[in-house]
mmCIF file of C-alpha atoms and ligand atoms in Angstrom:
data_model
loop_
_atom_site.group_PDB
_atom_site.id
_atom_site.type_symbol
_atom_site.label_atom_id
_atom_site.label_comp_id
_atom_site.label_asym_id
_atom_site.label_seq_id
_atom_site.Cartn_x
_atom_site.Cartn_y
_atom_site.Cartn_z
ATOM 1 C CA UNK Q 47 11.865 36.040 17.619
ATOM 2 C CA UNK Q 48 8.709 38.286 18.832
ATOM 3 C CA UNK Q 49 8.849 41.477 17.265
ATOM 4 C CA UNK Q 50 7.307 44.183 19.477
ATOM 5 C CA UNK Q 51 6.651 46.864 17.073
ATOM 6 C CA UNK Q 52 3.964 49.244 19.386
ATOM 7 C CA UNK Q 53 5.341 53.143 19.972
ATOM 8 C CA UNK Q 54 6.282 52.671 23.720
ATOM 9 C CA UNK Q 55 7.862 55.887 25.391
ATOM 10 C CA UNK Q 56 9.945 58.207 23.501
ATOM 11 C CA UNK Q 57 8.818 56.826 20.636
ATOM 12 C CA UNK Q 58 5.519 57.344 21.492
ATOM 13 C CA UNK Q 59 5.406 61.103 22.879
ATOM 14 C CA UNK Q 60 7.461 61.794 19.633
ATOM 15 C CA UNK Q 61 4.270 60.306 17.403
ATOM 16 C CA UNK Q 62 1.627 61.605 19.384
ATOM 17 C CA UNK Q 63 3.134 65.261 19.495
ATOM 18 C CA UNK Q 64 4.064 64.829 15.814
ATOM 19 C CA UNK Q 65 0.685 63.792 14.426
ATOM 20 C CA UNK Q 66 -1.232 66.444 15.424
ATOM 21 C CA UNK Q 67 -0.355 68.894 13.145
ATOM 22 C CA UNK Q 68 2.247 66.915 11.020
ATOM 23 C CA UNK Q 69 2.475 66.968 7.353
ATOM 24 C CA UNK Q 70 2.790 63.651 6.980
ATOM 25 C CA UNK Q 71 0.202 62.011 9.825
ATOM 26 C CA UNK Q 72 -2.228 65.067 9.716
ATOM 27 C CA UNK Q 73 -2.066 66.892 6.621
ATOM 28 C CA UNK Q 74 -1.407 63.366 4.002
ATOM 29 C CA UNK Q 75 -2.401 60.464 5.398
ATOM 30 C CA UNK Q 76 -6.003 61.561 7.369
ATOM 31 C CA UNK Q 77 -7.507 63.842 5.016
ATOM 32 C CA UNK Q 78 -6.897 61.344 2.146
ATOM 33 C CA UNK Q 79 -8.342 58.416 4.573
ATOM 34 C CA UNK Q 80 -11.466 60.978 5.396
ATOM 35 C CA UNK Q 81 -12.071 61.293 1.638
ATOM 36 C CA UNK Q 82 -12.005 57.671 1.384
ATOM 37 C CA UNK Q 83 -14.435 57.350 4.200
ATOM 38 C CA UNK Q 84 -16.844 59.853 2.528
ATOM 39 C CA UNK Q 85 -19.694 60.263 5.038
ATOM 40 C CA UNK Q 86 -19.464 58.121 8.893
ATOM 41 C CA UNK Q 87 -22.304 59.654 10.558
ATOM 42 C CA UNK Q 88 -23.813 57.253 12.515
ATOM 43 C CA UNK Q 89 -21.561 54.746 11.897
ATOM 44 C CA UNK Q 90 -20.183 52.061 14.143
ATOM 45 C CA UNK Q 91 -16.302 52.559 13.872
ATOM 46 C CA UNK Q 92 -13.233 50.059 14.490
ATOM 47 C CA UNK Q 93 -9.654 52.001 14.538
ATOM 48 C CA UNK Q 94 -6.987 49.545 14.574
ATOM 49 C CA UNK Q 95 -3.971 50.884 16.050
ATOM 50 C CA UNK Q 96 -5.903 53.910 17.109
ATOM 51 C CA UNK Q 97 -2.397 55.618 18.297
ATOM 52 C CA UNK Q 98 -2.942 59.265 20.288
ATOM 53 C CA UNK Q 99 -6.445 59.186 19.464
ATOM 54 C CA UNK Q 100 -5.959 61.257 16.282
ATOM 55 C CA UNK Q 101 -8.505 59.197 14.281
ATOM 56 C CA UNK Q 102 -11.026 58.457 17.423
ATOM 57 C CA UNK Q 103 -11.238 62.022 18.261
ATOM 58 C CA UNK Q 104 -12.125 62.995 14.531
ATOM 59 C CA UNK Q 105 -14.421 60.369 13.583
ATOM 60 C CA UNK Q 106 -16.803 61.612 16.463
ATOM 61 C CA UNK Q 107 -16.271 64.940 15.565
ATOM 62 C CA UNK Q 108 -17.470 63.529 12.342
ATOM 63 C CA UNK Q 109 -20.827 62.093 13.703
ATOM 64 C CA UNK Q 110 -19.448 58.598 14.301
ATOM 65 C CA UNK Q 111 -22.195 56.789 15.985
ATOM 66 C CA UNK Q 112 -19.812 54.685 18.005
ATOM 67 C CA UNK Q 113 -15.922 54.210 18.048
ATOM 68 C CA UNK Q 114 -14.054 51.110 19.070
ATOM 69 C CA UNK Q 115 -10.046 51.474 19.342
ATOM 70 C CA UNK Q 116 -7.369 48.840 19.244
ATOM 71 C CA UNK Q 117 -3.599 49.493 20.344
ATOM 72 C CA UNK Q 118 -0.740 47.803 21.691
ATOM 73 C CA UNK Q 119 1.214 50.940 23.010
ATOM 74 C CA UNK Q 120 0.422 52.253 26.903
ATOM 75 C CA UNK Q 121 2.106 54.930 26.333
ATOM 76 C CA UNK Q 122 -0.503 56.097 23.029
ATOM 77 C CA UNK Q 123 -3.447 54.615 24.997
ATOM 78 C CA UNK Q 124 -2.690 57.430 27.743
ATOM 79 C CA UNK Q 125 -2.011 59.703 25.176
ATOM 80 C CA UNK Q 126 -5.608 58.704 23.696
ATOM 81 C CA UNK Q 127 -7.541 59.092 26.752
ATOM 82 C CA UNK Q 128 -6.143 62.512 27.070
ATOM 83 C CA UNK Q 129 -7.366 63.426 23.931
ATOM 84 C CA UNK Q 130 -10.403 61.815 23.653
ATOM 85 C CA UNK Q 131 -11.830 62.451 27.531
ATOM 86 C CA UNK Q 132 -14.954 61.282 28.641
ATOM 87 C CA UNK Q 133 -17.055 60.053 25.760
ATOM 88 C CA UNK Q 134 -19.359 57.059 26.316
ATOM 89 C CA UNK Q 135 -19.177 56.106 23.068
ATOM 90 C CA UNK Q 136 -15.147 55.545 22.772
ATOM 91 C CA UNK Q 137 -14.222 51.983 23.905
ATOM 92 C CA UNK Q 138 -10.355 51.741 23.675
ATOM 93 C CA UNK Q 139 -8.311 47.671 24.307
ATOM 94 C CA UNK Q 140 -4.686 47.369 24.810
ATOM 95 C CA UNK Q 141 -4.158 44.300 22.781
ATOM 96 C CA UNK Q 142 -1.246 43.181 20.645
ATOM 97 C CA UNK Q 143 -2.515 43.022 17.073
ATOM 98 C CA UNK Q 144 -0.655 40.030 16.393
ATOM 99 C CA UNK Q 145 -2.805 37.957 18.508
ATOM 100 C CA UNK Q 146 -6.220 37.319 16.947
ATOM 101 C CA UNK Q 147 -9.504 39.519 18.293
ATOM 102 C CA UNK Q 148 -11.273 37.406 19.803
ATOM 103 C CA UNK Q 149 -13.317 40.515 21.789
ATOM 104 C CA UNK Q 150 -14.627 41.883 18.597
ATOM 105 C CA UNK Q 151 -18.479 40.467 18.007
ATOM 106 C CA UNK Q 152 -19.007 39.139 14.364
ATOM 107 C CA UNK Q 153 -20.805 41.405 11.137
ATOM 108 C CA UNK Q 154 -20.838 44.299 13.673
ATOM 109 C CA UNK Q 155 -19.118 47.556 12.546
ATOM 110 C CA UNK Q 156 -19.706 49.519 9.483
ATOM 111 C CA UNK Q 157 -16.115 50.681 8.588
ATOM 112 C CA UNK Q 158 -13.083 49.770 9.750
ATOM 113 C CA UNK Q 159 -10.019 52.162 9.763
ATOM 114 C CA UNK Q 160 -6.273 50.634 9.993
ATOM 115 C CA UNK Q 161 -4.175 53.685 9.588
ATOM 116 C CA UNK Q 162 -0.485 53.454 9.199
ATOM 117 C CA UNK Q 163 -0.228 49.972 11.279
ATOM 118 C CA UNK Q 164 -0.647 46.939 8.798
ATOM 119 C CA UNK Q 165 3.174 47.414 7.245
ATOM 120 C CA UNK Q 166 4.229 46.916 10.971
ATOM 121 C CA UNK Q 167 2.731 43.507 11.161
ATOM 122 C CA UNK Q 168 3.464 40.122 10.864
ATOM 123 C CA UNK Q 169 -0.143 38.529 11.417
ATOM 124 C CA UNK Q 170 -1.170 40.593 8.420
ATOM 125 C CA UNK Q 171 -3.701 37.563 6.964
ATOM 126 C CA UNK Q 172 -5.073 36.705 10.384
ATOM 127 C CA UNK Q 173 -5.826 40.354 11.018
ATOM 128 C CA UNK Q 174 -7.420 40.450 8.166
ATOM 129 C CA UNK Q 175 -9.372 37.797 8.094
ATOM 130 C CA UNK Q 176 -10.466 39.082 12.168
ATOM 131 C CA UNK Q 177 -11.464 41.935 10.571
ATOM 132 C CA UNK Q 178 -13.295 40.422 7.670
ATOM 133 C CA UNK Q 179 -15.095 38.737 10.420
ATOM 134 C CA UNK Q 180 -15.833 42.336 12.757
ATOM 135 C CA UNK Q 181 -17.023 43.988 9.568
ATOM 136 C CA UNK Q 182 -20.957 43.716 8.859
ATOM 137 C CA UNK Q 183 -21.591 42.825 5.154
ATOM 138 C CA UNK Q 184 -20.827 45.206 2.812
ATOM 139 C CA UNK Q 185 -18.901 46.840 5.639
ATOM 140 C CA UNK Q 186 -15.844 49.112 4.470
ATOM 141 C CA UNK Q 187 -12.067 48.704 5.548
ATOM 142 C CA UNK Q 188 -9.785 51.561 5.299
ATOM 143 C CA UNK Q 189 -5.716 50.883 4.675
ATOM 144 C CA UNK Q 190 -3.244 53.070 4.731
ATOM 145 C CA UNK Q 191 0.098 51.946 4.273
ATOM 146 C CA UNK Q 192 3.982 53.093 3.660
ATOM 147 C CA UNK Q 193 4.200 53.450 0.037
ATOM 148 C CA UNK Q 194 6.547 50.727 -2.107
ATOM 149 C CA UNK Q 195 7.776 52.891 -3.639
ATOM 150 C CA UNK Q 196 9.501 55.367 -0.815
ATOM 151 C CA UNK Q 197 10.408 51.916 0.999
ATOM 152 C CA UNK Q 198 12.577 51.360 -2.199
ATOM 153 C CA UNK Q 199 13.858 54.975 -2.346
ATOM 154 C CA UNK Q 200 14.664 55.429 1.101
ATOM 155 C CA UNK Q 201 16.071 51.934 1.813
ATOM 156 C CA UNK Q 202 17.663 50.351 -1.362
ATOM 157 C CA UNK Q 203 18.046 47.084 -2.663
ATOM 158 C CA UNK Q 204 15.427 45.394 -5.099
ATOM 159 C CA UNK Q 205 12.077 46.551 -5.368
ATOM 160 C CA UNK Q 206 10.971 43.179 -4.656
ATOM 161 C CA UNK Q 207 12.688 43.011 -1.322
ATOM 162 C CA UNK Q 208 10.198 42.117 1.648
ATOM 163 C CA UNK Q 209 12.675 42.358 4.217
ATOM 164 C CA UNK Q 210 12.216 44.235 7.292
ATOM 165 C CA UNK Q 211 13.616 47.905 7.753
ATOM 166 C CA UNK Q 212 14.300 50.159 10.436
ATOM 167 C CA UNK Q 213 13.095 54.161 10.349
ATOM 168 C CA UNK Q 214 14.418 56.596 12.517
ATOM 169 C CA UNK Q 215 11.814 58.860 13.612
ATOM 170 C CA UNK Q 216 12.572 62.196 12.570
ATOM 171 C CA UNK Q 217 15.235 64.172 15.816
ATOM 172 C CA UNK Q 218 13.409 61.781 18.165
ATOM 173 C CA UNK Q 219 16.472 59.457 18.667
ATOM 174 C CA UNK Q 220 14.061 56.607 18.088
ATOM 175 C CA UNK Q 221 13.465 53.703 15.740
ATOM 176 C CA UNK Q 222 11.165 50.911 14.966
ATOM 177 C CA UNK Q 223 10.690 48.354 12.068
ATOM 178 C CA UNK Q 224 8.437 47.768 9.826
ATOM 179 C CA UNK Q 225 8.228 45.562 6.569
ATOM 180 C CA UNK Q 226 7.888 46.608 3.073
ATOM 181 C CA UNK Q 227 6.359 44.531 0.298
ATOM 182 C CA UNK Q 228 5.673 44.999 -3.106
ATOM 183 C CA UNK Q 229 2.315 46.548 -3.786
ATOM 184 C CA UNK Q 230 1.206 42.899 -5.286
ATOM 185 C CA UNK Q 231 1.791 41.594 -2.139
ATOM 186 C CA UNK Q 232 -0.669 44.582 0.040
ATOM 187 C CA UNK Q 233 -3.336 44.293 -2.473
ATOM 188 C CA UNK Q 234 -3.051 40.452 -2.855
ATOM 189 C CA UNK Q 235 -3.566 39.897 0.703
ATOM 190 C CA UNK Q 236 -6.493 42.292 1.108
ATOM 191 C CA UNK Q 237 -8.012 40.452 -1.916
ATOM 192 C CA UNK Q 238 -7.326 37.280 -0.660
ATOM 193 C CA UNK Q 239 -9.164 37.848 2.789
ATOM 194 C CA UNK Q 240 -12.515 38.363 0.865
ATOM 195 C CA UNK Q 241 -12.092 42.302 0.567
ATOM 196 C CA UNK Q 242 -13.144 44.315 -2.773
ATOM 197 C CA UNK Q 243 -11.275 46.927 -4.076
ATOM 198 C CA UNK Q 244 -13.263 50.219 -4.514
ATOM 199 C CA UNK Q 245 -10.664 53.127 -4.443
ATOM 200 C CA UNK Q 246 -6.777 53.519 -4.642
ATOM 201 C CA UNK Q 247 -5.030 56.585 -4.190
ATOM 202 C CA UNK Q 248 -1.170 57.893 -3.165
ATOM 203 C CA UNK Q 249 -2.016 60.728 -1.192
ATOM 204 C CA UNK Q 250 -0.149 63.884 -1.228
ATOM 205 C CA UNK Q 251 -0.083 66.562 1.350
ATOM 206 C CA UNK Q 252 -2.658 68.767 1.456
ATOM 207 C CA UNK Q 253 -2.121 72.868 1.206
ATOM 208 C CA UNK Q 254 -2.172 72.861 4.596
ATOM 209 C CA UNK Q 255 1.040 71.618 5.397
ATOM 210 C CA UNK Q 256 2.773 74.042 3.794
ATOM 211 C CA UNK Q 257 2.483 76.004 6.645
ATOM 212 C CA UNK Q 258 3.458 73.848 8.732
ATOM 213 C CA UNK Q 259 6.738 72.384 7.063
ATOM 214 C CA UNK Q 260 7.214 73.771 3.394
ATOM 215 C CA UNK Q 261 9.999 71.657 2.668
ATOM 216 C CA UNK Q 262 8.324 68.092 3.567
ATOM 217 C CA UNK Q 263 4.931 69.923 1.956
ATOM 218 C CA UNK Q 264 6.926 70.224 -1.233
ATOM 219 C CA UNK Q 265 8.363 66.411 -0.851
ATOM 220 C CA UNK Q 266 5.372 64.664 -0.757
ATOM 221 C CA UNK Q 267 4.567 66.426 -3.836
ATOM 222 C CA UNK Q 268 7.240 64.688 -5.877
ATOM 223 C CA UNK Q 269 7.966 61.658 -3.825
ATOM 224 C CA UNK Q 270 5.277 58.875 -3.102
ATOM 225 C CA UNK Q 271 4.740 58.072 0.424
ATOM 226 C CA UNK Q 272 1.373 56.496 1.508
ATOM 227 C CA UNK Q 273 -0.907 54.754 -0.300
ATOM 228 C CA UNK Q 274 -4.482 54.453 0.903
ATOM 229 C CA UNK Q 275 -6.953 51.919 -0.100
ATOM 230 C CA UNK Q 276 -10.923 51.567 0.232
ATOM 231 C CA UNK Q 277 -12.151 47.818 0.407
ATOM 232 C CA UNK Q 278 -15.379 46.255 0.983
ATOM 233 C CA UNK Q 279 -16.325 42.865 2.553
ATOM 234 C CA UNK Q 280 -17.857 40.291 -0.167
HETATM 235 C C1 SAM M 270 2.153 55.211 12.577
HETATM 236 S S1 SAM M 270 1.251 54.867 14.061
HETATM 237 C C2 SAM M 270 -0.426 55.165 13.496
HETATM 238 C C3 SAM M 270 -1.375 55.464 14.609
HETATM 239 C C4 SAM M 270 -2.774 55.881 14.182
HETATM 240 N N1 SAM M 270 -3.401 54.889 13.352
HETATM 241 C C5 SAM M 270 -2.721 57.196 13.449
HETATM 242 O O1 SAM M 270 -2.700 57.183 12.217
HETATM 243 O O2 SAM M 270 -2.662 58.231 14.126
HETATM 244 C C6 SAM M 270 1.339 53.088 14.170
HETATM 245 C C7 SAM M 270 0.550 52.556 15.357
HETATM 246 O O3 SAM M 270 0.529 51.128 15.344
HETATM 247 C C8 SAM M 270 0.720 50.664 16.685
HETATM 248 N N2 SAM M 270 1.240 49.306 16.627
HETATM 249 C C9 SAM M 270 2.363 48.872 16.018
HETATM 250 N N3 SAM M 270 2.528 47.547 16.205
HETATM 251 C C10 SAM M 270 1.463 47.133 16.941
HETATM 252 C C11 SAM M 270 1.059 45.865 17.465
HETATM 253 N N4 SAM M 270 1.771 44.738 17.250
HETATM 254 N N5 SAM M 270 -0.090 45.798 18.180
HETATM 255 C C12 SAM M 270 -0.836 46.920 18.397
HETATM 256 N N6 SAM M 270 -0.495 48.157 17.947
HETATM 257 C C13 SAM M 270 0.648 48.253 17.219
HETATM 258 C C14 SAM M 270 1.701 51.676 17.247
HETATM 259 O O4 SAM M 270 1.786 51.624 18.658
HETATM 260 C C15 SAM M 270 1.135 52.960 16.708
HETATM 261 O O5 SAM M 270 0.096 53.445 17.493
#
């Protein structure tokens, strides 16, 4: 059975609304990707699963040359144009990213950033190797990810497990899946698409989030919940 896994109403308000200033999406996950990205001015940019914008909006603010964003959700793609207005240089597709790219030109964009999306996926290899393909050479690709670890803590069983689990998202009254896998098997399949490993790191939230939420500040301090991964194309 087709899994539709894009954040469709509720859902979606909830994430755009929440990543803004959450700890987790805005004060963990993005500044840890932005570290990894190290300088993108001038760059040619391809966000995949570009959500509210959150990533668009700040890689321009950045000095990204040019930003191209994937995402199967409406209701996020009006959320995005709301946030990112009129900018000539934002191209946004509604496109299911289990169906291969076929829009995306070859050895194009400099980096690639896939925030928070691949662990939704089943077309994980074809993805990749689409974006193997989008990537220039030498191009980067940004992934971050659920952490193995939390999907262990939070849902039980074996570590090895690679079902797929459902989250609630936070008081929204809304759920979606995902599917965890063992860190052999994220890193194996990057590998195995013709992607480098450069940097690894399990982000934790930065001081800013204290402000925002103390308590989840203070949990991401002792519990693992992203991991985020620079690759390059061989
Ligand atoms: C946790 S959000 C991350 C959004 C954005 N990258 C960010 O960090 O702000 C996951 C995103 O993946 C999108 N998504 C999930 N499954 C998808 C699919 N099959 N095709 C396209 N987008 C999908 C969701 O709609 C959502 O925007």
């Amino acid at each position: 059975m087709r899994i539709n896994t894009a954040y469709e109403g509720a859902l979606g308000d909830y994430f755009a609304d929440n990543a803004t200033d959450g700890p987790y999406n805005a004060h963990t996950d993005r500044p840890a990707m932005f570290a990894l990205a190290g300088d993108v001015t001038g760059l040619r940019v391809l966000d995949i699963g570009c959500g509210a914008g959150h990533y668009v909006t700040e890689l321009r603010a950045r000095g990204a040359a040019e930003v191209v964003g994937v995402e199967g959700s409406a209701t996020l793609l009006r959320h995005a144009r709301d946030r990112i207005g009129d900018d000539a240089a934002v191209t946004l597709y509604h496109h299911d990213l289990e169906e291969p790219l076929g829009f995306l030109p070859d050895d194009s964009f400099d980096l690639v950033v896939m925030a928070l999306v691949h662990h939704h996926l089943e077309a994980r290899r074809q993805l990749l190797a689409e974006l193997h393909r989008g990537l220039r050479p030498g191009g980067i690709l940004l992934v971050s990810t659920v952490h193995p670890t939390a999907d262990w803590v939070w849902h039980g069983g074996s570590y090895f497990d690679e079902d797929r689990v459902e989250t609630r998202f936070g008081d929204s009254g809304t759920t979606n899946s995902h599917r965890r896998m063992t860190m052999q098997t994220f890193l194996g399949e990057l590998l195995d698409a013709g992607f480098a490993l450069e940097r690894f790191v399990e982000p934790r939230a930065t001081e800013a989030a204290r402000q925002v939420d103390e308590v989840r500040y203070l949990k991401t301090l002792r519990t693992p919940f992203f991991v985020a991964v620079r690759m390059r194309k061989i």
